[in-house]
Amino acid sequence: MLGSGTFRLEPPRLRTNEDPASERHATWYELFFDLVFAAAVIELATALAEDPTSAVFGRFAGLFVAIAWAWTGFAVYANRFDTDDLIYRLIKGGAAFATAALAVEIPRLMAGEGGSMAFAIGYAVVRLLLVALYVRARLHVREQGRRLIDTYIVTITFTAGLWLASIMFPAPYRFIIWGVALALDLCVPPYAWRILGSSTIVVSHITERFGQFFIVVLGVSVASVVGAVSGLQFSFEAWVLAAACFITALSLWWIYFDLADTSVVGRGTLGLVFVYGHFPLLPGIAAFAAGTTLAITEVHRDALEVGGRWALAGGLAVFALALAVMHLGAEWTSLRDRSLLARIVLVAILVGLAALGGGLSPLLFVLLVMAAMLGQLLLEAFTFPTGAASVLQPQEAALGSGGG
């Protein structure tokens, strides 16, 4: 280590080999980084609320996954190699600035009015700055860590080059290249994580990082709704609808932090179920916020339009489905697990409301959605302590939990 205090230089090291019983926590700098990415989330949710067509839904999903993947790259690097020194902070600060710059282009990109060239360049810069961190780590880390680093340097450099090369092609070929680059990136971790064997990730840190980003996305989604509807003349009906949506948002928080099982993170490469599960989960929350905005603005209409229904209920359905998949990855879960089955039933109810709820008023639609989410919360809160209660054999499940 060179120097001390805030400007110290400390070489990266492979932190997954450290004491597995010790807990690592996210830093304040990581929270700042999350909030910069939140700017892109706000822009995506706002654009979806303004024009919830099928084309905009597609752009919303694709861009959100790309942005979430860029954030995940830094989160996983920090989990394994972060020493929070001066060089790390400066490189990550550059990535945060590039993220803010590409967020500026999101409204035009979502509206199909350009911005794709600047977005591609900004995204490539973010990814290449992650490569710079791995190159630095390569100078100090040996053995298994070196193999992992080499894998990421080669693949991320190649896919970042695809993002840069895409600016030479017109749409839709430019967007096809983006999709190919993103697909290649997503295929690397199942191989890379196996390199480290059983010490693939620091569980306490990665669960906290994703939980931190979840609460940031949920918070800015609520803030985007407030910003979108501020200045409107609220009727009693609108206040009731807004309160129901807020209760639904609170239920999301409650289920995720108190009732969602994260034990899959500690199961080696299978922990990627937790990581990948957040790619639909997080945009589902932002889509719900966009649907909330549309429901409030359309509260006096006879029915909520189709885009608003799918944003609101469809977003929650994606959230519930992602949690169900993560839950299924737990070592003790069975297909008879009550929480798992309830989440699948909740998905069916929400999709049914989105598809068939065209005759419902916005207020009634939102109240039904709220009731479904509250029912899920109560069922999971009062399920057996193991969380793996069998629908068919509740007494055995209760006896199993009593035995510790």
Short mmCIF file of C-alpha atoms in Angstrom, two decimals:
data_model
loop_
_atom_site.label_atom_id
_atom_site.label_comp_id
_atom_site.label_asym_id
_atom_site.label_seq_id
_atom_site.Cartn_x
_atom_site.Cartn_y
_atom_site.Cartn_z
CA MET A 1 0.00 0.00 0.00
CA LEU A 2 1.30 3.46 -0.92
CA GLY A 3 0.23 6.47 1.10
CA SER A 4 -2.68 6.55 3.48
CA GLY A 5 -6.08 8.10 3.85
CA THR A 6 -8.34 9.07 1.02
CA PHE A 7 -5.63 9.19 -1.70
CA ARG A 8 -3.97 5.86 -0.89
CA LEU A 9 -2.91 3.37 -3.56
CA GLU A 10 -3.65 -0.26 -2.75
CA PRO A 11 -3.14 -3.00 -5.36
CA PRO A 12 -6.17 -5.15 -6.21
CA ARG A 13 -6.29 -8.62 -4.69
CA LEU A 14 -8.59 -11.63 -5.08
CA ARG A 15 -10.96 -11.15 -2.17
CA THR A 16 -12.97 -14.33 -2.58
CA ASN A 17 -10.08 -16.27 -1.00
CA GLU A 18 -10.27 -14.28 2.22
CA ASP A 19 -12.02 -15.47 5.38
CA PRO A 20 -15.38 -16.82 4.13
CA ALA A 21 -16.96 -16.19 7.54
CA SER A 22 -16.27 -12.45 7.41
CA GLU A 23 -18.86 -10.11 5.94
CA ARG A 24 -18.15 -7.39 3.40
CA HIS A 25 -20.41 -4.42 2.95
CA ALA A 26 -21.00 -2.01 0.10
CA THR A 27 -19.16 1.30 0.28
CA TRP A 28 -20.56 4.83 0.08
CA TYR A 29 -18.82 5.20 -3.28
CA GLU A 30 -20.73 2.22 -4.62
CA LEU A 31 -23.98 3.87 -3.54
CA PHE A 32 -22.97 7.05 -5.41
CA PHE A 33 -22.29 4.90 -8.49
CA ASP A 34 -25.76 3.35 -8.17
CA LEU A 35 -27.41 6.75 -8.04
CA VAL A 36 -25.74 7.78 -11.30
CA PHE A 37 -27.15 4.68 -12.97
CA ALA A 38 -30.49 5.62 -11.47
CA ALA A 39 -30.54 8.63 -13.81
CA ALA A 40 -30.75 6.22 -16.74
CA VAL A 41 -33.53 4.28 -14.99
CA ILE A 42 -35.57 7.48 -14.54
CA GLU A 43 -35.19 8.33 -18.22
CA LEU A 44 -36.31 4.86 -19.25
CA ALA A 45 -39.37 4.85 -16.99
CA THR A 46 -40.35 8.37 -18.05
CA ALA A 47 -40.07 7.52 -21.75
CA LEU A 48 -42.17 4.38 -21.30
CA ALA A 49 -44.89 6.34 -19.51
CA GLU A 50 -45.00 8.88 -22.33
CA ASP A 51 -45.54 6.34 -25.10
CA PRO A 52 -46.29 2.76 -23.90
CA THR A 53 -46.43 1.15 -27.34
CA SER A 54 -45.05 -2.29 -28.14
CA ALA A 55 -42.03 -0.78 -29.91
CA VAL A 56 -41.21 1.40 -26.90
CA PHE A 57 -41.66 -1.60 -24.58
CA GLY A 58 -39.07 -3.47 -26.66
CA ARG A 59 -36.59 -0.60 -26.51
CA PHE A 60 -37.22 -0.21 -22.80
CA ALA A 61 -36.45 -3.87 -22.10
CA GLY A 62 -33.34 -4.00 -24.28
CA LEU A 63 -31.81 -0.76 -22.99
CA PHE A 64 -32.59 -1.62 -19.38
CA VAL A 65 -30.83 -4.99 -19.63
CA ALA A 66 -27.81 -3.32 -21.27
CA ILE A 67 -27.58 -0.70 -18.52
CA ALA A 68 -28.13 -3.26 -15.76
CA TRP A 69 -25.40 -5.43 -17.27
CA ALA A 70 -22.95 -2.51 -17.30
CA TRP A 71 -23.72 -1.91 -13.62
CA THR A 72 -23.35 -5.63 -12.85
CA GLY A 73 -19.88 -5.71 -14.40
CA PHE A 74 -18.59 -3.15 -11.90
CA ALA A 75 -20.46 -4.76 -9.00
CA VAL A 76 -18.91 -8.18 -9.67
CA TYR A 77 -15.44 -6.70 -10.21
CA ALA A 78 -15.69 -4.87 -6.88
CA ASN A 79 -16.86 -8.05 -5.20
CA ARG A 80 -13.68 -9.85 -6.23
CA PHE A 81 -10.94 -7.24 -6.57
CA ASP A 82 -12.01 -3.88 -5.08
CA THR A 83 -9.59 -2.15 -2.69
CA ASP A 84 -11.40 1.22 -2.94
CA ASP A 85 -8.20 3.14 -3.58
CA LEU A 86 -7.55 6.29 -5.62
CA ILE A 87 -7.09 4.61 -9.02
CA TYR A 88 -10.21 2.51 -8.58
CA ARG A 89 -12.28 5.56 -7.65
CA LEU A 90 -11.01 7.61 -10.59
CA ILE A 91 -11.67 4.89 -13.17
CA LYS A 92 -15.10 4.16 -11.74
CA GLY A 93 -15.82 7.90 -11.62
CA GLY A 94 -15.10 8.04 -15.35
CA ALA A 95 -17.56 5.20 -15.91
CA ALA A 96 -20.18 7.05 -13.87
CA PHE A 97 -19.71 10.17 -16.01
CA ALA A 98 -20.00 8.14 -19.22
CA THR A 99 -23.19 6.55 -17.86
CA ALA A 100 -24.66 9.98 -17.14
CA ALA A 101 -23.77 11.04 -20.68
CA LEU A 102 -25.48 8.06 -22.31
CA ALA A 103 -28.53 8.59 -20.08
CA VAL A 104 -28.97 11.97 -21.78
CA GLU A 105 -29.53 10.14 -25.08
CA ILE A 106 -32.17 7.74 -23.75
CA PRO A 107 -35.25 9.97 -24.40
CA ARG A 108 -34.38 10.35 -28.10
CA LEU A 109 -33.43 6.69 -28.40
CA MET A 110 -36.67 5.53 -26.78
CA ALA A 111 -38.69 7.80 -29.06
CA GLY A 112 -36.88 6.47 -32.16
CA GLU A 113 -35.53 9.93 -32.95
CA GLY A 114 -31.79 9.22 -32.94
CA GLY A 115 -29.24 9.20 -30.16
CA SER A 116 -28.05 5.66 -30.92
CA MET A 117 -24.56 6.68 -32.04
CA ALA A 118 -23.82 8.66 -28.87
CA PHE A 119 -25.33 5.89 -26.73
CA ALA A 120 -23.15 3.23 -28.37
CA ILE A 121 -19.99 5.29 -27.86
CA GLY A 122 -20.89 6.03 -24.24
CA TYR A 123 -21.67 2.39 -23.53
CA ALA A 124 -18.39 1.25 -25.09
CA VAL A 125 -16.49 3.74 -22.92
CA VAL A 126 -18.18 2.36 -19.78
CA ARG A 127 -17.21 -1.19 -20.72
CA LEU A 128 -13.63 -0.28 -21.66
CA LEU A 129 -13.14 1.44 -18.32
CA LEU A 130 -14.11 -1.86 -16.70
CA VAL A 131 -11.42 -3.50 -18.86
CA ALA A 132 -8.95 -0.94 -17.49
CA LEU A 133 -9.74 -2.11 -13.96
CA TYR A 134 -9.16 -5.74 -14.96
CA VAL A 135 -5.87 -4.86 -16.67
CA ARG A 136 -4.68 -3.23 -13.47
CA ALA A 137 -5.79 -6.25 -11.43
CA ARG A 138 -3.82 -8.52 -13.78
CA LEU A 139 -0.59 -6.86 -12.67
CA HIS A 140 -1.10 -8.01 -9.08
CA VAL A 141 -3.31 -11.13 -9.06
CA ARG A 142 -2.02 -14.62 -9.82
CA GLU A 143 -3.23 -18.21 -10.39
CA GLN A 144 -7.02 -18.68 -10.64
CA GLY A 145 -7.66 -14.96 -10.45
CA ARG A 146 -5.37 -14.35 -13.43
CA ARG A 147 -7.30 -16.83 -15.59
CA LEU A 148 -10.58 -15.16 -14.67
CA ILE A 149 -9.16 -11.71 -15.43
CA ASP A 150 -7.84 -12.79 -18.82
CA THR A 151 -11.25 -14.17 -19.73
CA TYR A 152 -12.98 -10.89 -18.96
CA ILE A 153 -10.33 -8.69 -20.60
CA VAL A 154 -10.62 -10.56 -23.89
CA THR A 155 -14.42 -10.85 -24.00
CA ILE A 156 -15.29 -7.37 -22.74
CA THR A 157 -12.77 -5.75 -25.09
CA PHE A 158 -14.26 -7.66 -28.01
CA THR A 159 -17.88 -6.81 -27.20
CA ALA A 160 -17.03 -3.17 -26.48
CA GLY A 161 -15.44 -3.13 -29.95
CA LEU A 162 -18.74 -4.37 -31.36
CA TRP A 163 -20.56 -1.46 -29.71
CA LEU A 164 -18.08 0.96 -31.28
CA ALA A 165 -18.23 -0.77 -34.67
CA SER A 166 -22.04 -0.55 -34.63
CA ILE A 167 -21.90 3.20 -35.27
CA MET A 168 -20.79 2.44 -38.83
CA PHE A 169 -24.06 0.65 -39.58
CA PRO A 170 -27.58 2.05 -39.96
CA ALA A 171 -30.61 0.84 -38.05
CA PRO A 172 -31.75 -1.89 -37.66
CA TYR A 173 -28.31 -3.48 -38.15
CA ARG A 174 -26.83 -1.26 -35.45
CA PHE A 175 -29.29 -2.61 -32.90
CA ILE A 176 -28.71 -6.20 -34.05
CA ILE A 177 -25.00 -5.73 -33.31
CA TRP A 178 -25.90 -4.39 -29.85
CA GLY A 179 -27.96 -7.51 -29.23
CA VAL A 180 -25.13 -9.80 -30.37
CA ALA A 181 -22.62 -7.98 -28.14
CA LEU A 182 -24.93 -8.21 -25.14
CA ALA A 183 -25.68 -11.90 -25.77
CA LEU A 184 -21.96 -12.70 -25.94
CA ASP A 185 -21.35 -10.85 -22.69
CA LEU A 186 -24.12 -12.78 -20.95
CA CYS A 187 -22.65 -16.11 -22.09
CA VAL A 188 -19.27 -15.53 -20.41
CA PRO A 189 -20.03 -15.71 -16.64
CA PRO A 190 -21.20 -19.39 -16.61
CA TYR A 191 -17.70 -20.30 -17.81
CA ALA A 192 -15.77 -17.62 -15.91
CA TRP A 193 -17.34 -18.31 -12.52
CA ARG A 194 -16.27 -21.96 -12.64
CA ILE A 195 -12.62 -20.90 -12.80
CA LEU A 196 -12.67 -19.89 -9.14
CA GLY A 197 -14.26 -23.12 -7.98
CA SER A 198 -16.06 -22.82 -4.66
CA SER A 199 -14.68 -19.32 -3.98
CA THR A 200 -16.46 -17.68 -6.88
CA ILE A 201 -18.10 -14.74 -5.08
CA VAL A 202 -18.31 -12.97 -1.71
CA VAL A 203 -21.95 -13.72 -0.88
CA SER A 204 -22.54 -11.02 1.74
CA HIS A 205 -21.27 -8.27 -0.56
CA ILE A 206 -23.05 -9.33 -3.75
CA THR A 207 -26.43 -9.71 -2.06
CA GLU A 208 -26.04 -6.30 -0.46
CA ARG A 209 -25.00 -4.69 -3.76
CA PHE A 210 -28.02 -6.04 -5.63
CA GLY A 211 -30.28 -5.16 -2.71
CA GLN A 212 -28.85 -1.67 -2.70
CA PHE A 213 -29.46 -1.27 -6.42
CA PHE A 214 -32.98 -2.68 -6.03
CA ILE A 215 -33.88 -0.07 -3.41
CA VAL A 216 -32.36 2.68 -5.57
CA VAL A 217 -34.42 1.58 -8.59
CA LEU A 218 -37.57 1.30 -6.47
CA GLY A 219 -36.96 4.71 -4.89
CA VAL A 220 -36.25 6.54 -8.14
CA SER A 221 -39.26 4.83 -9.71
CA VAL A 222 -41.48 6.31 -7.01
CA ALA A 223 -39.72 9.65 -7.49
CA SER A 224 -40.34 9.51 -11.25
CA VAL A 225 -44.06 9.04 -10.60
CA VAL A 226 -44.14 12.02 -8.23
CA GLY A 227 -42.30 14.15 -10.77
CA ALA A 228 -44.60 13.10 -13.61
CA VAL A 229 -47.86 13.84 -11.79
CA SER A 230 -46.79 16.89 -9.78
CA GLY A 231 -48.93 19.89 -10.67
CA LEU A 232 -51.99 17.80 -11.53
CA GLN A 233 -55.27 18.57 -9.80
CA PHE A 234 -55.81 15.45 -7.70
CA SER A 235 -59.35 14.23 -7.08
CA PHE A 236 -60.31 11.89 -4.23
CA GLU A 237 -60.30 9.01 -6.73
CA ALA A 238 -56.78 9.90 -7.84
CA TRP A 239 -55.55 10.00 -4.23
CA VAL A 240 -57.01 6.55 -3.56
CA LEU A 241 -55.37 5.18 -6.70
CA ALA A 242 -52.00 6.74 -5.80
CA ALA A 243 -52.23 5.31 -2.27
CA ALA A 244 -52.98 1.83 -3.67
CA CYS A 245 -49.95 2.02 -5.94
CA PHE A 246 -47.78 3.15 -3.04
CA ILE A 247 -48.99 0.21 -0.92
CA THR A 248 -48.12 -2.06 -3.84
CA ALA A 249 -44.61 -0.55 -3.99
CA LEU A 250 -44.24 -1.11 -0.26
CA SER A 251 -45.26 -4.74 -0.77
CA LEU A 252 -42.51 -5.09 -3.38
CA TRP A 253 -39.96 -3.85 -0.90
CA TRP A 254 -41.28 -6.12 1.85
CA ILE A 255 -41.28 -9.27 -0.26
CA TYR A 256 -37.81 -8.64 -1.72
CA PHE A 257 -35.99 -7.81 1.49
CA ASP A 258 -37.81 -9.91 4.09
CA LEU A 259 -39.19 -12.91 2.19
CA ALA A 260 -37.16 -13.50 -0.97
CA ASP A 261 -34.64 -16.30 -0.55
CA THR A 262 -31.09 -15.45 -1.67
CA SER A 263 -29.35 -18.69 -0.67
CA VAL A 264 -28.79 -19.54 -4.33
CA VAL A 265 -25.99 -16.93 -4.34
CA GLY A 266 -23.83 -19.25 -2.25
CA ARG A 267 -24.21 -22.23 -4.58
CA GLY A 268 -21.23 -21.56 -6.84
CA THR A 269 -22.00 -21.00 -10.51
CA LEU A 270 -25.70 -21.49 -9.78
CA GLY A 271 -25.49 -18.10 -8.07
CA LEU A 272 -25.82 -16.63 -11.56
CA VAL A 273 -29.54 -17.38 -11.23
CA PHE A 274 -29.62 -14.58 -8.66
CA VAL A 275 -27.61 -12.22 -10.89
CA TYR A 276 -29.50 -12.89 -14.12
CA GLY A 277 -32.82 -12.92 -12.28
CA HIS A 278 -32.42 -9.22 -11.60
CA PHE A 279 -32.33 -8.33 -15.29
CA PRO A 280 -36.11 -8.85 -15.68
CA LEU A 281 -36.84 -7.99 -12.03
CA LEU A 282 -35.43 -4.45 -12.10
CA PRO A 283 -37.10 -3.28 -15.34
CA GLY A 284 -40.31 -4.83 -14.01
CA ILE A 285 -40.22 -2.33 -11.14
CA ALA A 286 -39.52 0.60 -13.48
CA ALA A 287 -42.35 -0.52 -15.78
CA PHE A 288 -44.70 -0.65 -12.78
CA ALA A 289 -43.76 2.97 -12.03
CA ALA A 290 -44.55 3.96 -15.61
CA GLY A 291 -47.90 2.17 -15.34
CA THR A 292 -48.62 3.99 -12.09
CA THR A 293 -48.04 7.33 -13.80
CA LEU A 294 -50.41 6.35 -16.62
CA ALA A 295 -53.09 5.13 -14.19
CA ILE A 296 -53.03 8.39 -12.23
CA THR A 297 -53.23 10.53 -15.36
CA GLU A 298 -56.05 8.36 -16.78
CA VAL A 299 -57.96 7.98 -13.50
CA HIS A 300 -61.14 9.62 -14.81
CA ARG A 301 -61.34 7.52 -17.97
CA ASP A 302 -63.64 4.55 -18.28
CA ALA A 303 -60.72 2.12 -18.65
CA LEU A 304 -56.95 2.04 -18.41
CA GLU A 305 -55.36 1.81 -21.84
CA VAL A 306 -53.56 -1.38 -22.84
CA GLY A 307 -50.06 0.08 -22.52
CA GLY A 308 -50.76 1.21 -18.97
CA ARG A 309 -52.19 -2.19 -18.02
CA TRP A 310 -49.18 -4.09 -19.28
CA ALA A 311 -46.72 -1.64 -17.74
CA LEU A 312 -48.37 -1.78 -14.33
CA ALA A 313 -49.52 -5.40 -13.99
CA GLY A 314 -47.04 -6.84 -16.49
CA GLY A 315 -44.13 -5.20 -14.71
CA LEU A 316 -45.21 -6.74 -11.41
CA ALA A 317 -45.69 -10.13 -13.11
CA VAL A 318 -42.10 -10.04 -14.34
CA PHE A 319 -40.95 -9.12 -10.82
CA ALA A 320 -42.85 -12.09 -9.31
CA LEU A 321 -41.62 -14.51 -11.97
CA ALA A 322 -37.99 -13.47 -11.43
CA LEU A 323 -38.34 -14.03 -7.68
CA ALA A 324 -39.91 -17.43 -8.33
CA VAL A 325 -36.93 -18.50 -10.46
CA MET A 326 -34.46 -17.29 -7.81
CA HIS A 327 -36.49 -19.08 -5.14
CA LEU A 328 -36.37 -22.29 -7.16
CA GLY A 329 -32.57 -22.13 -7.12
CA ALA A 330 -32.44 -22.53 -3.33
CA GLU A 331 -31.05 -25.88 -2.21
CA TRP A 332 -34.11 -26.84 -0.16
CA THR A 333 -36.87 -25.68 -2.53
CA SER A 334 -39.26 -28.18 -4.10
CA LEU A 335 -41.93 -27.74 -6.73
CA ARG A 336 -44.51 -28.04 -3.94
CA ASP A 337 -43.13 -25.03 -2.09
CA ARG A 338 -46.03 -22.76 -1.13
CA SER A 339 -44.22 -19.46 -1.71
CA LEU A 340 -42.99 -20.63 -5.11
CA LEU A 341 -46.43 -21.79 -6.23
CA ALA A 342 -48.04 -18.60 -4.96
CA ARG A 343 -45.64 -16.49 -7.00
CA ILE A 344 -46.47 -18.46 -10.12
CA VAL A 345 -50.19 -18.04 -9.44
CA LEU A 346 -49.58 -14.31 -8.87
CA VAL A 347 -47.91 -14.10 -12.29
CA ALA A 348 -50.96 -15.72 -13.90
CA ILE A 349 -53.35 -13.33 -12.11
CA LEU A 350 -51.36 -10.24 -13.10
CA VAL A 351 -50.98 -11.33 -16.73
CA GLY A 352 -54.71 -12.08 -16.82
CA LEU A 353 -55.52 -8.61 -15.49
CA ALA A 354 -53.23 -6.99 -18.06
CA ALA A 355 -54.69 -8.97 -20.93
CA LEU A 356 -58.38 -9.02 -19.96
CA GLY A 357 -58.78 -5.95 -17.77
CA GLY A 358 -59.72 -3.57 -20.59
CA GLY A 359 -63.20 -3.10 -19.20
CA LEU A 360 -62.04 -2.10 -15.71
CA SER A 361 -61.72 1.47 -14.55
CA PRO A 362 -58.16 2.57 -13.68
CA LEU A 363 -59.03 2.70 -9.97
CA LEU A 364 -60.61 -0.77 -9.91
CA PHE A 365 -57.73 -2.19 -11.93
CA VAL A 366 -55.15 -0.78 -9.51
CA LEU A 367 -57.11 -1.96 -6.47
CA LEU A 368 -57.21 -5.51 -7.85
CA VAL A 369 -53.47 -5.40 -8.50
CA MET A 370 -52.88 -4.11 -4.97
CA ALA A 371 -55.04 -6.88 -3.52
CA ALA A 372 -53.06 -9.51 -5.42
CA MET A 373 -49.73 -8.13 -4.16
CA LEU A 374 -50.97 -7.80 -0.59
CA GLY A 375 -52.28 -11.35 -0.72
CA GLN A 376 -48.85 -12.55 -1.86
CA LEU A 377 -47.15 -10.61 0.93
CA LEU A 378 -49.45 -12.03 3.60
CA LEU A 379 -49.16 -15.59 2.30
CA GLU A 380 -45.36 -15.44 2.31
CA ALA A 381 -45.23 -13.68 5.67
CA PHE A 382 -47.35 -16.35 7.35
CA THR A 383 -45.88 -19.36 5.61
CA PHE A 384 -43.87 -21.89 7.56
CA PRO A 385 -40.49 -20.71 8.90
CA THR A 386 -38.53 -22.92 6.53
CA GLY A 387 -40.05 -21.14 3.57
CA ALA A 388 -40.32 -24.54 1.90
CA ALA A 389 -43.76 -25.52 3.14
CA SER A 390 -45.41 -28.25 1.12
CA VAL A 391 -48.94 -27.58 0.00
CA LEU A 392 -49.65 -31.29 0.24
CA GLN A 393 -47.83 -32.06 3.50
CA PRO A 394 -47.99 -28.98 5.78
CA GLN A 395 -47.66 -30.99 8.99
CA GLU A 396 -44.39 -32.57 7.89
CA ALA A 397 -43.05 -29.17 6.86
CA ALA A 398 -43.98 -27.74 10.25
CA LEU A 399 -42.27 -30.63 12.04
CA GLY A 400 -39.17 -30.13 9.89
CA SER A 401 -38.97 -26.46 10.79
CA GLY A 402 -39.45 -27.24 14.48
CA GLY A 403 -36.49 -29.59 14.40
CA GLY A 404 -34.19 -26.72 13.39
#
